[in-house]
mmCIF file of C-alpha atoms and ligand atoms in Angstrom:
data_model
loop_
_atom_site.group_PDB
_atom_site.id
_atom_site.type_symbol
_atom_site.label_atom_id
_atom_site.label_comp_id
_atom_site.label_asym_id
_atom_site.label_seq_id
_atom_site.Cartn_x
_atom_site.Cartn_y
_atom_site.Cartn_z
ATOM 1 C CA MET A 1254 -24.949 10.491 -9.261
ATOM 2 C CA SER A 1255 -22.799 9.771 -6.248
ATOM 3 C CA ARG A 1256 -23.004 6.609 -4.179
ATOM 4 C CA PHE A 1257 -21.827 8.458 -1.084
ATOM 5 C CA PRO A 1258 -23.038 11.686 0.543
ATOM 6 C CA PHE A 1259 -19.772 12.344 2.356
ATOM 7 C CA PRO A 1260 -17.537 15.365 2.102
ATOM 8 C CA HIS A 1261 -13.879 14.571 2.791
ATOM 9 C CA PRO A 1262 -13.297 13.775 6.449
ATOM 10 C CA TYR A 1263 -10.756 15.764 8.416
ATOM 11 C CA GLY A 1264 -7.859 14.336 10.366
ATOM 12 C CA TRP A 1265 -4.411 12.857 9.858
ATOM 13 C CA PHE A 1266 -3.879 10.854 6.679
ATOM 14 C CA GLN A 1267 -0.954 8.989 5.228
ATOM 15 C CA VAL A 1268 0.431 10.814 2.192
ATOM 16 C CA ALA A 1269 3.703 8.905 1.699
ATOM 17 C CA TYR A 1270 6.272 6.589 3.205
ATOM 18 C CA PRO A 1271 9.393 8.327 4.515
ATOM 19 C CA ASP A 1272 11.544 6.619 1.889
ATOM 20 C CA ASP A 1273 9.412 7.859 -1.001
ATOM 21 C CA LEU A 1274 11.447 11.037 -1.102
ATOM 22 C CA GLU A 1275 15.131 11.865 -0.577
ATOM 23 C CA PRO A 1276 16.074 15.195 1.044
ATOM 24 C CA GLY A 1277 15.749 17.807 -1.711
ATOM 25 C CA GLY A 1278 13.122 15.715 -3.538
ATOM 26 C CA VAL A 1279 9.804 16.931 -4.951
ATOM 27 C CA LYS A 1280 6.744 14.838 -5.687
ATOM 28 C CA ALA A 1281 3.311 15.653 -7.120
ATOM 29 C CA LEU A 1282 0.413 14.057 -5.204
ATOM 30 C CA GLN A 1283 -3.372 14.050 -5.445
ATOM 31 C CA TYR A 1284 -5.455 13.730 -2.292
ATOM 32 C CA TRP A 1285 -8.732 15.241 -1.048
ATOM 33 C CA SER A 1286 -9.648 16.263 -4.620
ATOM 34 C CA ALA A 1287 -6.631 18.599 -4.606
ATOM 35 C CA GLU A 1288 -3.349 18.834 -6.473
ATOM 36 C CA LEU A 1289 -0.518 18.795 -3.957
ATOM 37 C CA VAL A 1290 3.232 18.965 -3.800
ATOM 38 C CA LEU A 1291 5.278 17.072 -1.235
ATOM 39 C CA TRP A 1292 8.888 18.154 -0.890
ATOM 40 C CA ARG A 1293 11.775 17.643 1.473
ATOM 41 C CA ASP A 1294 14.217 20.305 2.437
ATOM 42 C CA GLU A 1295 17.916 19.528 2.660
ATOM 43 C CA ALA A 1296 17.601 18.954 6.418
ATOM 44 C CA GLY A 1297 15.116 16.163 5.662
ATOM 45 C CA GLU A 1298 11.878 17.874 6.801
ATOM 46 C CA TYR A 1299 8.771 17.060 4.771
ATOM 47 C CA HIS A 1300 6.440 19.799 3.490
ATOM 48 C CA LEU A 1301 3.038 19.259 1.913
ATOM 49 C CA GLN A 1302 1.444 22.182 0.100
ATOM 50 C CA ASP A 1303 -1.174 23.000 -2.460
ATOM 51 C CA ALA A 1304 0.554 22.507 -5.791
ATOM 52 C CA PHE A 1305 -0.609 25.508 -7.815
ATOM 53 C CA CYS A 1306 1.671 28.510 -7.553
ATOM 54 C CA PRO A 1307 -0.292 31.596 -6.437
ATOM 55 C CA HIS A 1308 1.521 33.685 -9.060
ATOM 56 C CA LEU A 1309 0.144 32.268 -12.302
ATOM 57 C CA GLY A 1310 -0.795 28.725 -11.420
ATOM 58 C CA ALA A 1311 2.140 26.529 -12.393
ATOM 59 C CA HIS A 1312 2.265 23.097 -10.721
ATOM 60 C CA LEU A 1313 5.114 23.112 -8.203
ATOM 61 C CA GLY A 1314 5.256 19.318 -8.226
ATOM 62 C CA LYS A 1315 6.049 19.297 -11.949
ATOM 63 C CA GLY A 1316 9.477 20.804 -12.279
ATOM 64 C CA GLY A 1317 9.718 22.683 -8.987
ATOM 65 C CA HIS A 1318 13.040 22.298 -7.221
ATOM 66 C CA VAL A 1319 14.361 22.639 -3.694
ATOM 67 C CA SER A 1320 17.253 24.815 -2.588
ATOM 68 C CA ASP A 1321 18.173 26.536 0.680
ATOM 69 C CA GLY A 1322 15.097 25.200 2.470
ATOM 70 C CA ALA A 1323 12.616 26.517 -0.093
ATOM 71 C CA ILE A 1324 10.809 25.336 -3.200
ATOM 72 C CA THR A 1325 11.237 27.253 -6.443
ATOM 73 C CA CYS A 1326 8.461 27.416 -9.020
ATOM 74 C CA PRO A 1327 9.506 26.244 -12.498
ATOM 75 C CA PHE A 1328 7.563 29.035 -14.266
ATOM 76 C CA HIS A 1329 9.022 32.353 -12.992
ATOM 77 C CA GLY A 1330 11.311 31.290 -10.164
ATOM 78 C CA TRP A 1331 9.287 32.494 -7.181
ATOM 79 C CA ARG A 1332 10.468 30.826 -3.983
ATOM 80 C CA PHE A 1333 8.310 29.584 -1.078
ATOM 81 C CA ASP A 1334 9.318 28.286 2.329
ATOM 82 C CA GLY A 1335 7.847 25.261 4.126
ATOM 83 C CA GLY A 1336 5.133 27.401 5.714
ATOM 84 C CA GLY A 1337 4.011 28.595 2.270
ATOM 85 C CA THR A 1338 5.366 32.148 2.552
ATOM 86 C CA CYS A 1339 6.786 33.718 -0.605
ATOM 87 C CA LEU A 1340 10.457 34.437 0.133
ATOM 88 C CA GLU A 1341 11.600 35.869 -3.129
ATOM 89 C CA ILE A 1342 10.570 37.015 -6.583
ATOM 90 C CA PRO A 1343 13.869 36.889 -8.447
ATOM 91 C CA TYR A 1344 13.018 39.683 -10.900
ATOM 92 C CA SER A 1345 11.511 42.063 -8.319
ATOM 93 C CA GLU A 1346 12.854 43.912 -5.316
ATOM 94 C CA LYS A 1347 9.611 43.269 -3.495
ATOM 95 C CA VAL A 1348 7.909 40.131 -2.279
ATOM 96 C CA ASN A 1349 4.173 39.669 -2.791
ATOM 97 C CA ARG A 1350 2.915 38.920 0.730
ATOM 98 C CA LYS A 1351 -0.474 37.857 -0.558
ATOM 99 C CA ALA A 1352 1.105 35.090 -2.563
ATOM 100 C CA ARG A 1353 0.832 32.203 -0.123
ATOM 101 C CA LEU A 1354 0.720 28.485 -0.586
ATOM 102 C CA ARG A 1355 -1.499 26.473 1.703
ATOM 103 C CA ALA A 1356 0.782 24.306 3.826
ATOM 104 C CA TYR A 1357 -0.543 21.211 5.624
ATOM 105 C CA PRO A 1358 0.900 20.152 9.008
ATOM 106 C CA VAL A 1359 3.046 17.028 8.530
ATOM 107 C CA VAL A 1360 4.443 14.495 10.983
ATOM 108 C CA VAL A 1361 6.547 11.408 10.403
ATOM 109 C CA ARG A 1362 5.393 8.733 12.800
ATOM 110 C CA ASN A 1363 4.954 4.966 12.902
ATOM 111 C CA GLY A 1364 6.797 4.667 9.595
ATOM 112 C CA PHE A 1365 4.460 7.004 7.676
ATOM 113 C CA VAL A 1366 4.418 10.569 6.466
ATOM 114 C CA LEU A 1367 1.065 11.850 7.733
ATOM 115 C CA ALA A 1368 -0.609 15.151 6.945
ATOM 116 C CA TRP A 1369 -3.390 16.962 8.766
ATOM 117 C CA ARG A 1370 -6.184 18.015 6.463
ATOM 118 C CA HIS A 1371 -9.243 20.049 7.473
ATOM 119 C CA PRO A 1372 -11.454 21.994 5.058
ATOM 120 C CA ASP A 1373 -10.626 25.121 7.030
ATOM 121 C CA PRO A 1374 -6.887 25.767 6.627
ATOM 122 C CA ASP A 1375 -6.867 27.704 9.898
ATOM 123 C CA VAL A 1376 -7.919 24.705 11.972
ATOM 124 C CA ALA A 1377 -4.763 23.331 13.578
ATOM 125 C CA PRO A 1378 -4.451 19.589 14.340
ATOM 126 C CA MET A 1379 -7.019 18.658 16.961
ATOM 127 C CA TRP A 1380 -5.207 15.545 18.184
ATOM 128 C CA GLU A 1381 -1.800 13.966 18.000
ATOM 129 C CA VAL A 1382 -1.046 10.834 16.085
ATOM 130 C CA GLU A 1383 -0.745 7.925 18.505
ATOM 131 C CA GLU A 1384 2.718 6.443 18.672
ATOM 132 C CA ILE A 1385 2.522 2.680 18.212
ATOM 133 C CA SER A 1386 5.184 1.099 20.372
ATOM 134 C CA GLU A 1387 5.567 -2.093 18.324
ATOM 135 C CA ILE A 1388 6.564 -0.135 15.213
ATOM 136 C CA GLY A 1389 10.319 0.038 15.061
ATOM 137 C CA ASP A 1390 10.617 -2.321 18.061
ATOM 138 C CA GLU A 1391 13.386 -4.938 17.817
ATOM 139 C CA GLY A 1392 10.968 -7.728 18.570
ATOM 140 C CA TRP A 1393 8.741 -6.957 15.600
ATOM 141 C CA SER A 1394 9.370 -7.332 11.874
ATOM 142 C CA GLU A 1395 9.700 -4.574 9.319
ATOM 143 C CA TYR A 1396 6.517 -3.627 7.500
ATOM 144 C CA TYR A 1397 5.233 -5.828 4.743
ATOM 145 C CA SER A 1398 3.203 -3.275 2.802
ATOM 146 C CA SER A 1399 0.715 -3.310 -0.018
ATOM 147 C CA GLU A 1400 -1.308 -0.544 -1.605
ATOM 148 C CA TYR A 1401 -4.652 -0.452 -3.425
ATOM 149 C CA VAL A 1402 -6.616 2.303 -5.141
ATOM 150 C CA ILE A 1403 -10.309 1.574 -4.654
ATOM 151 C CA LYS A 1404 -13.475 3.322 -5.799
ATOM 152 C CA THR A 1405 -14.844 4.014 -2.363
ATOM 153 C CA VAL A 1406 -14.372 6.341 0.614
ATOM 154 C CA PRO A 1407 -12.495 5.833 3.907
ATOM 155 C CA GLN A 1408 -15.668 5.559 6.008
ATOM 156 C CA GLU A 1409 -16.946 2.645 3.953
ATOM 157 C CA MET A 1410 -13.644 0.806 4.189
ATOM 158 C CA MET A 1411 -13.434 1.304 7.920
ATOM 159 C CA GLU A 1412 -17.038 0.178 8.415
ATOM 160 C CA ASN A 1413 -15.918 -3.208 7.150
ATOM 161 C CA SER A 1414 -14.165 -3.917 10.423
ATOM 162 C CA ALA A 1415 -17.363 -3.210 12.407
ATOM 163 C CA ASP A 1416 -19.155 -5.765 10.222
ATOM 164 C CA PRO A 1417 -18.059 -9.261 11.275
ATOM 165 C CA ALA A 1418 -20.952 -10.968 9.455
ATOM 166 C CA HIS A 1419 -19.571 -10.246 5.991
ATOM 167 C CA PHE A 1420 -16.555 -12.472 6.704
ATOM 168 C CA LEU A 1421 -18.754 -15.558 6.385
ATOM 169 C CA PHE A 1422 -19.975 -14.607 2.934
ATOM 170 C CA VAL A 1423 -17.327 -12.475 1.309
ATOM 171 C CA HIS A 1424 -14.247 -14.075 2.832
ATOM 172 C CA GLY A 1425 -15.500 -17.622 3.374
ATOM 173 C CA THR A 1426 -14.460 -17.864 7.013
ATOM 174 C CA GLU A 1427 -16.074 -20.684 8.956
ATOM 175 C CA THR A 1428 -16.808 -18.615 12.018
ATOM 176 C CA VAL A 1429 -17.558 -15.033 12.764
ATOM 177 C CA ALA A 1430 -15.749 -12.868 15.297
ATOM 178 C CA GLU A 1431 -17.656 -12.254 18.519
ATOM 179 C CA VAL A 1432 -17.592 -8.601 19.455
ATOM 180 C CA GLU A 1433 -16.850 -8.235 23.152
ATOM 181 C CA LYS A 1434 -16.591 -4.495 23.412
ATOM 182 C CA TYR A 1435 -16.962 -1.405 21.277
ATOM 183 C CA ASP A 1436 -15.909 1.871 22.810
ATOM 184 C CA THR A 1437 -15.172 5.347 21.572
ATOM 185 C CA ASP A 1438 -13.108 8.111 23.063
ATOM 186 C CA GLY A 1439 -12.867 11.325 21.028
ATOM 187 C CA PRO A 1440 -11.073 10.571 17.762
ATOM 188 C CA CYS A 1441 -10.296 6.988 18.883
ATOM 189 C CA SER A 1442 -12.463 3.916 18.846
ATOM 190 C CA VAL A 1443 -11.766 0.348 19.815
ATOM 191 C CA MET A 1444 -13.507 -2.901 19.012
ATOM 192 C CA LEU A 1445 -12.353 -5.999 20.845
ATOM 193 C CA SER A 1446 -13.406 -9.368 19.506
ATOM 194 C CA LYS A 1447 -12.535 -13.018 19.688
ATOM 195 C CA GLN A 1448 -12.568 -15.434 16.848
ATOM 196 C CA SER A 1449 -12.353 -19.200 16.673
ATOM 197 C CA TYR A 1450 -10.174 -20.777 14.004
ATOM 198 C CA VAL A 1451 -10.566 -24.283 12.729
ATOM 199 C CA THR A 1452 -7.109 -25.846 12.509
ATOM 200 C CA PRO A 1453 -6.035 -29.413 11.733
ATOM 201 C CA ARG A 1454 -5.551 -29.841 15.489
ATOM 202 C CA GLY A 1455 -9.021 -28.637 16.376
ATOM 203 C CA THR A 1456 -10.598 -25.312 17.100
ATOM 204 C CA THR A 1457 -8.476 -22.621 18.665
ATOM 205 C CA TRP A 1458 -9.329 -19.101 19.791
ATOM 206 C CA GLY A 1459 -7.675 -15.923 18.730
ATOM 207 C CA ARG A 1460 -8.351 -12.246 19.093
ATOM 208 C CA ILE A 1461 -8.899 -9.483 16.582
ATOM 209 C CA ASP A 1462 -8.752 -6.079 18.234
ATOM 210 C CA VAL A 1463 -9.286 -3.029 16.090
ATOM 211 C CA TYR A 1464 -8.103 0.398 17.224
ATOM 212 C CA ASN A 1465 -9.051 3.343 15.041
ATOM 213 C CA TYR A 1466 -7.159 6.590 15.450
ATOM 214 C CA GLY A 1467 -9.087 9.194 13.527
ATOM 215 C CA PRO A 1468 -10.805 8.649 10.176
ATOM 216 C CA GLY A 1469 -7.927 7.203 8.166
ATOM 217 C CA PHE A 1470 -5.700 5.178 10.452
ATOM 218 C CA SER A 1471 -6.381 1.779 12.084
ATOM 219 C CA LYS A 1472 -4.379 -0.769 13.982
ATOM 220 C CA VAL A 1473 -5.711 -4.292 13.739
ATOM 221 C CA TRP A 1474 -4.089 -6.569 16.273
ATOM 222 C CA PHE A 1475 -4.311 -10.313 15.655
ATOM 223 C CA SER A 1476 -3.290 -12.591 18.476
ATOM 224 C CA GLY A 1477 -3.695 -16.248 19.260
ATOM 225 C CA ILE A 1478 -1.831 -18.439 16.821
ATOM 226 C CA VAL A 1479 0.634 -15.652 16.029
ATOM 227 C CA ASP A 1480 0.900 -12.000 16.989
ATOM 228 C CA ALA A 1481 0.542 -9.668 14.057
ATOM 229 C CA ILE A 1482 -0.468 -6.072 13.560
ATOM 230 C CA ASN A 1483 -1.876 -4.546 10.430
ATOM 231 C CA ILE A 1484 -1.705 -0.776 10.281
ATOM 232 C CA ALA A 1485 -4.243 0.215 7.653
ATOM 233 C CA THR A 1486 -4.271 3.752 6.359
ATOM 234 C CA THR A 1487 -6.816 5.211 3.979
ATOM 235 C CA THR A 1488 -6.532 8.558 2.246
ATOM 236 C CA PRO A 1489 -9.194 10.052 -0.028
ATOM 237 C CA ILE A 1490 -8.028 10.849 -3.556
ATOM 238 C CA ASP A 1491 -11.324 12.327 -4.750
ATOM 239 C CA ASP A 1492 -14.995 12.100 -3.737
ATOM 240 C CA GLU A 1493 -15.257 8.448 -4.739
ATOM 241 C CA THR A 1494 -11.724 7.086 -4.710
ATOM 242 C CA CYS A 1495 -9.289 6.355 -1.952
ATOM 243 C CA VAL A 1496 -5.958 4.670 -1.518
ATOM 244 C CA VAL A 1497 -5.599 2.057 1.180
ATOM 245 C CA ARG A 1498 -2.245 0.864 2.429
ATOM 246 C CA PHE A 1499 -1.858 -2.224 4.579
ATOM 247 C CA ASN A 1500 1.296 -2.542 6.614
ATOM 248 C CA PHE A 1501 1.887 -5.821 8.397
ATOM 249 C CA THR A 1502 4.319 -6.402 11.167
ATOM 250 C CA VAL A 1503 4.610 -9.694 13.046
ATOM 251 C CA ARG A 1504 6.222 -10.500 16.347
ATOM 252 C CA LYS A 1505 9.535 -12.060 15.349
ATOM 253 C CA PHE A 1506 10.213 -15.725 15.823
ATOM 254 C CA LYS A 1507 13.773 -16.883 16.579
ATOM 255 C CA ASP A 1508 13.926 -18.180 13.061
ATOM 256 C CA ALA A 1509 13.946 -15.288 10.538
ATOM 257 C CA ALA A 1510 12.622 -17.539 7.775
ATOM 258 C CA LEU A 1511 9.613 -18.409 9.926
ATOM 259 C CA THR A 1512 8.969 -14.714 10.653
ATOM 260 C CA SER A 1513 8.996 -13.944 6.980
ATOM 261 C CA SER A 1514 6.785 -16.858 6.039
ATOM 262 C CA VAL A 1515 4.206 -15.954 8.719
ATOM 263 C CA ALA A 1516 4.216 -12.325 7.568
ATOM 264 C CA SER A 1517 3.891 -13.406 3.943
ATOM 265 C CA ALA A 1518 0.958 -15.642 4.847
ATOM 266 C CA PHE A 1519 -0.804 -12.681 6.483
ATOM 267 C CA VAL A 1520 -0.105 -10.469 3.482
ATOM 268 C CA LYS A 1521 -1.433 -13.146 1.171
ATOM 269 C CA GLU A 1522 -4.608 -13.481 3.247
ATOM 270 C CA ILE A 1523 -5.200 -9.738 3.348
ATOM 271 C CA ASN A 1524 -4.576 -9.468 -0.387
ATOM 272 C CA LYS A 1525 -7.167 -12.162 -0.908
ATOM 273 C CA GLN A 1526 -9.622 -10.306 1.336
ATOM 274 C CA VAL A 1527 -9.139 -7.003 -0.478
ATOM 275 C CA VAL A 1528 -9.750 -8.685 -3.810
ATOM 276 C CA GLU A 1529 -12.924 -10.189 -2.338
ATOM 277 C CA ASP A 1530 -14.118 -6.928 -0.743
ATOM 278 C CA THR A 1531 -13.383 -4.692 -3.733
ATOM 279 C CA PRO A 1532 -16.395 -5.543 -5.926
ATOM 280 C CA ILE A 1533 -18.680 -4.972 -2.922
ATOM 281 C CA TRP A 1534 -17.067 -1.635 -2.054
ATOM 282 C CA GLU A 1535 -16.910 -0.422 -5.641
ATOM 283 C CA ASN A 1536 -20.574 -1.105 -6.361
ATOM 284 C CA LYS A 1537 -22.428 -0.639 -3.090
ATOM 285 C CA THR A 1538 -24.184 2.520 -2.021
ATOM 286 C CA PHE A 1539 -24.292 4.040 1.455
ATOM 287 C CA LEU A 1540 -27.670 3.568 3.131
ATOM 288 C CA PRO A 1541 -28.097 6.155 5.875
ATOM 289 C CA VAL A 1542 -30.805 4.035 7.483
ATOM 290 C CA PRO A 1543 -29.808 0.394 7.011
ATOM 291 C CA ALA A 1544 -32.058 -2.541 7.951
ATOM 292 C CA LEU A 1545 -29.877 -4.431 10.430
ATOM 293 C CA ALA A 1546 -30.009 -7.816 12.144
ATOM 294 C CA ASP A 1547 -29.784 -7.911 15.933
ATOM 295 C CA THR A 1548 -26.548 -9.883 15.574
ATOM 296 C CA ASP A 1549 -24.872 -7.407 13.203
ATOM 297 C CA GLY A 1550 -21.755 -5.635 14.463
ATOM 298 C CA PRO A 1551 -21.747 -2.141 16.006
ATOM 299 C CA ILE A 1552 -22.325 -0.473 12.643
ATOM 300 C CA LEU A 1553 -24.464 2.414 13.865
ATOM 301 C CA LYS A 1554 -22.147 3.147 16.782
ATOM 302 C CA PHE A 1555 -19.270 3.166 14.326
ATOM 303 C CA ARG A 1556 -21.099 5.610 12.028
ATOM 304 C CA LYS A 1557 -22.003 7.915 14.876
ATOM 305 C CA TRP A 1558 -18.352 7.994 15.948
ATOM 306 C CA TYR A 1559 -17.121 8.549 12.382
ATOM 307 C CA SER A 1560 -19.556 11.411 11.745
ATOM 308 C CA GLN A 1561 -17.442 13.695 13.983
ATOM 309 C CA PHE A 1562 -14.843 13.873 11.185
ATOM 310 C CA TYR A 1563 -17.073 15.792 8.777
ATOM 311 C CA ALA A 1564 -16.881 19.548 9.102
ATOM 312 C CA GLU A 1565 -18.863 20.193 5.925
ATOM 313 C CA PRO A 1566 -22.485 19.286 5.179
ATOM 314 C CA MET A 1567 -23.360 15.973 3.577
ATOM 315 C CA ARG A 1568 -23.880 16.201 -0.156
ATOM 316 C CA THR A 1569 -27.517 15.877 -1.113
ATOM 317 C CA SER A 1570 -27.200 15.120 -4.832
ATOM 318 C CA ASN A 1571 -27.660 11.347 -4.475
HETATM 319 S S1 FES B 2573 3.548 30.653 -11.775
HETATM 320 FE FE1 FES B 2573 4.943 30.228 -10.225
HETATM 321 S S2 FES B 2573 6.377 31.809 -10.373
HETATM 322 FE FE2 FES B 2573 4.933 32.284 -11.884
HETATM 323 FE FE1 FE2 B 2574 -13.763 -7.504 4.284
#
C-alpha cells in the first residue's frame, strides 16, 4: 500500500554534481524508478541515458567505457553516441538502427548536473533552468552541501516550505514566519515571508523567501542577520524514495573564518531540521483533502501549482 498517489513529476532534476565525474567517466545511477548511466565524453559533455543496452540488456553503467565520444557496452562492444544512436556493432558490417538508448537532455547550471525527465521521451524541455546570479559570484561562498535519502516524494518535501506552522512544533522555533505573498507563474512559484528571531539583543526581523523552479529545485533566501541561500534539489529515486541535496552559500564577510563559521552554522541548523522532519515525512500519508486552519500556509495553492508537473494519472491503489 502506497502512502502517496503520485506518479513521478516531470521537469529538471539534479542527477549529479559536475565534479562527480571526470571526462571519460561512467557512473551508474538510479532515478525515477529507472536504471541510468551518466557518462562524460572526452570533451567534458555529460550524457544521461537509460542503462540497459538495447542489444541484450547489459548495464552500460557497470563496465561500459567511453572512447571517441561514445559509450561502449561491456557485453558485445556495441557503441552508442550521446544522443543514444547505435554507431557501431564491431562484429557486423551493419548498424541496427532500431537499437536506441533513451537519452535525457542534460544541462550544467548553478553548480549542478540537471536532467530533464518526462514520461514521454519525445517531450522536449518545456522551460529553461533559471540561472542564479549569486552562484559562482565572487561575493558569495562556495557551496556547503549535504545529501539525504528519504522515504518520501519531492512534492511532500517541497510542501514543507509552504507550511510555516510546523516550525513551531517540529523545529522548536519560537515564532512562525508570516507569509506576505504567494504567487505562481508557470513552472515557478514564490513565497515571500518575514520571520522574527529572538536574539540576546532582542527581537529582530529577517526574511525567508522561497523560489521554486519546477518540481525539484528551490532557492530559499534568508536575509536579515546574514544573507544566505539554500539551493535545495530533490530527485525521485523510486515511487517512495527521493534524494534531497541542500547547498548553502552565504554572502562573504571580509573575514573568511567568519564566512565559514556562518555557513557551518546554517548547515548545522538545516541538518538538525532534516533530522527532525524525517520521521514525519517517512511516516505520514498524503491527504488529498486536508482539514486546514485558517492560519495555515498556502498549502492548497502550492498543491494546485505542483499538480502541473504530473503528466500521468494519480495512482489509485492507496
Ligand atoms: S548487450 Fe550490449 S552489446 Fe550486447
Ligand atoms: Fe521542516
